[in-house]
Structures are given as C-alpha cells and as structure tokens.
Amino acid sequence: EAGVTQFPSHSVIEKGQTVTLRCDPISGHDNLYWYRRVMGKEIKFLLHFVKESKQDESGMPNNRFLAERTGGTYSTLKVQPAELEDSGVYFCASSQELRGNEQFFGPGTRLTVL
Amino acid sequence: GNSVTQMEGPVTLSEEAFLTINCTYTATGYPSLFWYVQYPGEGLQLLLKATKADDKGSNKGFEATYRKETTSFHLEKGSVQVSDSAVYFCALLTGANNLFFGTGTRLTVIP
C-alpha cells in the first residue's frame, strides 16, 4: 500500500510568487492534515480535512494560505503571495479515523522563499 | 493551552550508549502522547505511543512511559545504534485531533 506522497519535494520561489503544494493521502483515509515546520522550530498544525470539508483550520497563519481537497481525495495548499517567513517544511498526514488513530506522514515539501 | 517541550539538541552519542531525550507537556484534558522519528530524507514515522497515564510505549528498543504526575514522556533506549541517527519529535494529541509537537531533537550516533 502506497504511503502519503507529497509534491514537489523541494520548491524555491521568490517573494511575491505563488506556490501550490500537493498531498496524496493513503487511499481510503478520510482525514487529511497539513502541518508546517519553520526554521527548525516545532511542527505546527495548519488544518484538518474530513473528506472534502475543512474540519479545523485554526492553524492557518493568514489569508495568503488556501487549502482545498476537491472530491475528498488529494489536497492542495496554495501560498499566494509567498513571503520570506513562509519558508519551511510542509508536511501532510492522513488517518483513517479520528480519536487518536495514527496519522501517517508524507516526506514533506521543503519551501524556500527568497 | 497545549504545548510540548523537549530536550534541545543536537545529541551525539557513541554506539551502544544509553539514550534519554526528555519531553514534558502541558495539556487540557487527557492527551495521548507520541514519539515520532524522521530518518534522513524520509517523512515522520510513528515510533511509539501511550494513550493513558502509566502506559509504556515501546518499539525497536525504544521506550517511553506516560507520567501524569510529572507531565513527562521521556524517550529512552539502552543501547543506540548508528541506524538510530535521526530527528525525534515528541507530540501530544488532544480531543481536537491535531498533533502538538516539540521542536525535535537531532540524534547522531557515531561508531
């Protein structure tokens, strides 16, 4: 069974540009999460989808970030326009059920904003 | 609020040394506690977990005990190997179902 995949693995863009990150969860997992690790700090929660609906987006930093999960399968996270402080590693995770079920993580996308 | 504080790294040990990585937490309610590991070039993997006080999680020779009285979940291994070199993250899960992570501790084991 394939794990969580993320694309691209690395992205280098200039300030003001737009970047879209993609996450493909494990097949059959209704729950999809986005997290971010900035500059060697802690990994922070961004948002949680249940199927195509946003269950919790309390961690989204500002309105330059837009996450979608059309059809309840893969998800995209768009940053527009990107700022320097958006640099970091963006992780996606998925899980089958709620209430403490293991979240399976992807390898992450390293975003560098110059 | 919810937060996790873990030992600052990096940690460098010789092979077969004893490892402890400290982790303490603050949480509302009764969280589940986790240790995740990230090997070079890979994603986060669940190493072990404990869902209630006094539970001990164990995997691959690593252990951690959920201590409610000290709000701690320290990671230990009696004899580390070079292959254990990785970044280790302590995390808690609340009823909201999102994970709260510590800052990560980089472990390097030298032969």
Coordinates of C-alpha atoms in Angstrom, one line a residue:
Chain A
E1 CA 0.0 0.0 0.0
A2 CA 1.4 3.4 -1.0
G3 CA 2.0 5.9 1.8
V4 CA 1.3 9.6 1.8
T5 CA 3.0 11.3 -1.0
Q6 CA 3.8 15.0 -1.5
F7 CA 4.8 17.0 -4.5
P8 CA 7.2 18.7 -5.0
S9 CA 9.8 17.6 -2.6
H10 CA 11.5 21.0 -2.9
S11 CA 10.4 24.4 -4.2
V12 CA 12.4 27.6 -4.4
I13 CA 10.5 30.7 -5.3
E14 CA 10.8 34.4 -5.0
K15 CA 8.9 36.6 -2.6
G16 CA 5.6 37.5 -4.1
Q17 CA 5.2 34.4 -6.3
T18 CA 2.7 31.7 -5.9
V19 CA 3.3 28.1 -5.0
T20 CA 1.0 25.1 -4.8
L21 CA 1.8 22.1 -2.8
R22 CA 0.1 18.8 -3.3
C23 CA -0.6 15.9 -1.0
D24 CA -2.0 12.5 -1.9
P25 CA -3.2 10.7 1.3
I26 CA -3.3 6.9 1.8
S27 CA -6.2 5.5 -0.2
G28 CA -9.3 5.3 2.0
H29 CA -8.2 7.8 4.6
D30 CA -10.9 10.4 5.1
N31 CA -8.8 12.6 7.4
L32 CA -6.1 14.7 5.9
Y33 CA -3.9 17.2 7.8
W34 CA -1.4 19.8 6.9
Y35 CA 1.5 20.8 9.3
R36 CA 4.4 23.1 8.9
R37 CA 7.9 23.3 10.4
V38 CA 9.5 26.7 10.2
M39 CA 13.2 27.3 10.7
G40 CA 13.9 24.3 12.9
K41 CA 11.1 25.1 15.3
E42 CA 8.3 22.9 16.3
I43 CA 6.0 21.3 13.7
K44 CA 2.7 23.2 13.8
F45 CA -0.8 22.2 12.8
L46 CA -2.3 24.1 9.9
L47 CA -5.6 22.4 9.1
H48 CA -7.6 19.2 9.0
F49 CA -9.9 17.9 6.4
V50 CA -12.6 15.3 6.8
K51 CA -13.2 14.1 3.3
E52 CA -13.7 17.4 1.3
S53 CA -14.7 19.5 4.3
K54 CA -12.5 21.7 6.5
Q55 CA -12.9 20.3 10.0
D56 CA -10.4 22.7 11.6
E57 CA -8.4 25.4 10.0
S58 CA -7.4 27.2 13.2
G59 CA -3.7 26.9 12.5
M60 CA -3.7 28.6 9.1
P61 CA -1.5 31.6 9.6
N62 CA -3.2 34.1 7.3
N63 CA -5.4 34.5 4.2
R64 CA -2.4 34.1 1.9
F65 CA -2.8 30.3 2.5
L66 CA -5.6 28.4 0.8
A67 CA -6.2 24.7 1.2
E68 CA -8.5 22.6 -0.9
R69 CA -9.5 19.0 -1.1
T70 CA -11.8 18.6 -4.0
G71 CA -13.6 15.3 -4.1
G72 CA -12.1 14.3 -0.8
T73 CA -9.0 12.7 -2.3
Y74 CA -5.8 14.7 -2.8
S75 CA -5.3 18.1 -1.3
T76 CA -3.5 21.3 -2.4
L77 CA -2.1 24.1 -0.3
K78 CA -1.5 27.3 -2.1
V79 CA 0.5 30.2 -0.8
Q80 CA -0.2 33.5 -2.7
P81 CA 1.8 35.7 -2.5
A82 CA 4.6 34.0 -0.7
E83 CA 6.6 35.8 1.9
L84 CA 10.1 35.1 3.3
E85 CA 8.6 33.8 6.6
D86 CA 6.7 31.1 4.7
S87 CA 9.9 29.2 4.2
G88 CA 9.9 25.8 5.9
V89 CA 8.9 22.2 5.5
Y90 CA 5.2 21.5 4.9
F91 CA 4.1 18.0 6.0
C92 CA 0.9 16.3 5.1
A93 CA -0.6 13.4 7.1
S94 CA -3.6 11.2 6.8
S95 CA -5.6 8.9 9.1
Q96 CA -8.4 6.5 8.8
E97 CA -10.4 7.5 11.8
L98 CA -10.4 10.1 14.5
R99 CA -9.8 9.8 18.2
G100 CA -6.1 9.1 18.4
N101 CA -5.7 6.9 15.4
E102 CA -2.2 7.1 13.9
Q103 CA -1.5 9.8 11.5
F104 CA 0.7 8.7 8.6
F105 CA 3.0 11.4 7.4
G106 CA 4.4 12.2 4.0
P107 CA 8.1 13.1 3.4
G108 CA 7.3 16.8 3.3
T109 CA 7.8 19.7 0.9
R110 CA 10.7 22.0 1.6
L111 CA 9.7 25.5 0.6
T112 CA 12.3 28.2 0.3
V113 CA 11.2 31.8 -0.4
L114 CA 13.9 34.1 -1.5
Chain B
G1 CA -3.2 25.6 26.2
N2 CA -1.4 22.6 24.7
S3 CA 2.4 22.6 24.3
V4 CA 5.3 20.2 24.3
T5 CA 8.8 21.0 25.5
Q6 CA 11.6 18.6 24.5
M7 CA 15.3 18.5 25.1
E8 CA 17.3 20.7 22.9
G9 CA 19.7 19.0 20.6
P10 CA 21.8 18.1 18.9
V11 CA 22.7 14.9 20.8
T12 CA 25.8 13.0 19.8
L13 CA 26.4 9.5 21.3
S14 CA 28.7 6.6 20.7
E15 CA 27.3 3.4 19.6
E16 CA 25.9 1.3 22.4
A17 CA 25.5 4.3 24.7
F18 CA 22.3 4.9 26.7
L19 CA 19.9 7.5 25.3
T20 CA 17.4 9.7 27.1
I21 CA 15.5 12.5 25.3
N22 CA 13.4 14.5 27.8
C23 CA 9.9 15.5 26.9
T24 CA 7.3 17.4 29.1
Y25 CA 3.9 18.6 28.1
T26 CA 1.1 20.9 29.0
A27 CA -2.4 19.9 28.0
T28 CA -6.0 20.4 28.7
G29 CA -7.8 17.1 29.3
Y30 CA -6.2 13.7 28.9
P31 CA -4.0 13.7 25.8
S32 CA -2.4 10.8 24.0
L33 CA 1.4 11.0 23.8
F34 CA 3.7 10.1 20.9
W35 CA 7.2 9.9 19.7
Y36 CA 7.8 10.4 16.0
V37 CA 11.1 9.8 14.2
Q38 CA 12.3 11.3 11.0
Y39 CA 15.2 9.5 9.3
P40 CA 17.3 11.4 6.8
G41 CA 15.3 12.0 3.6
E42 CA 12.1 10.4 4.9
G43 CA 8.9 11.5 6.4
L44 CA 7.8 11.4 10.0
Q45 CA 7.2 7.9 11.3
L46 CA 5.4 6.9 14.5
L47 CA 7.9 5.3 16.8
L48 CA 5.7 4.7 19.9
K49 CA 2.7 5.9 21.7
A50 CA 0.9 5.9 25.0
T51 CA -2.8 6.8 25.4
K52 CA -3.2 7.0 29.2
A53 CA -1.3 7.5 32.4
D54 CA 1.3 4.9 33.3
D55 CA 1.1 3.3 29.9
K56 CA 4.5 2.4 28.4
G57 CA 5.0 2.6 24.7
S58 CA 7.8 0.6 23.2
N59 CA 9.2 -0.1 19.7
K60 CA 12.7 -1.0 18.2
G61 CA 14.2 -1.0 21.7
F62 CA 12.9 2.5 22.5
E63 CA 10.6 3.0 25.5
A64 CA 8.6 5.9 27.0
T65 CA 6.3 6.0 29.9
Y66 CA 3.3 8.4 30.3
R67 CA 3.9 10.1 33.6
K68 CA 0.9 12.2 34.5
E69 CA 2.3 13.3 37.9
T70 CA 5.4 14.8 36.2
T71 CA 3.6 15.5 32.8
S72 CA 6.5 13.8 31.1
F73 CA 7.1 11.2 28.3
H74 CA 10.9 10.8 28.2
L75 CA 12.3 8.6 25.4
E76 CA 14.9 6.0 26.3
K77 CA 17.0 3.4 24.7
G78 CA 19.5 1.2 26.4
S79 CA 22.0 0.8 23.5
V80 CA 21.8 3.0 20.5
Q81 CA 23.0 2.1 17.0
V82 CA 24.3 4.1 14.1
S83 CA 21.0 3.5 12.4
D84 CA 19.1 5.3 15.1
S85 CA 20.6 8.6 13.9
A86 CA 17.5 10.8 13.1
V87 CA 15.4 13.6 14.4
Y88 CA 13.0 12.7 17.2
F89 CA 9.8 14.6 17.9
C90 CA 7.6 14.3 21.0
A91 CA 3.9 15.1 20.4
L92 CA 0.6 15.1 22.0
L93 CA -2.9 14.6 20.6
T94 CA -5.9 16.2 22.1
G95 CA -9.6 15.9 21.6
A96 CA -9.3 18.3 18.7
N97 CA -7.4 15.6 16.9
N98 CA -4.5 17.7 15.8
L99 CA -1.0 16.9 17.0
F100 CA 1.1 19.4 19.0
F101 CA 4.8 18.8 18.5
G102 CA 8.0 19.7 20.3
T103 CA 10.9 21.3 18.4
G104 CA 12.6 18.0 17.6
T105 CA 15.9 16.6 18.8
R106 CA 18.6 15.5 16.4
L107 CA 20.5 12.4 17.4
T108 CA 23.7 11.4 15.8
V109 CA 25.2 8.1 16.8
I110 CA 28.9 7.6 15.9
P111 CA 30.6 4.2 15.5

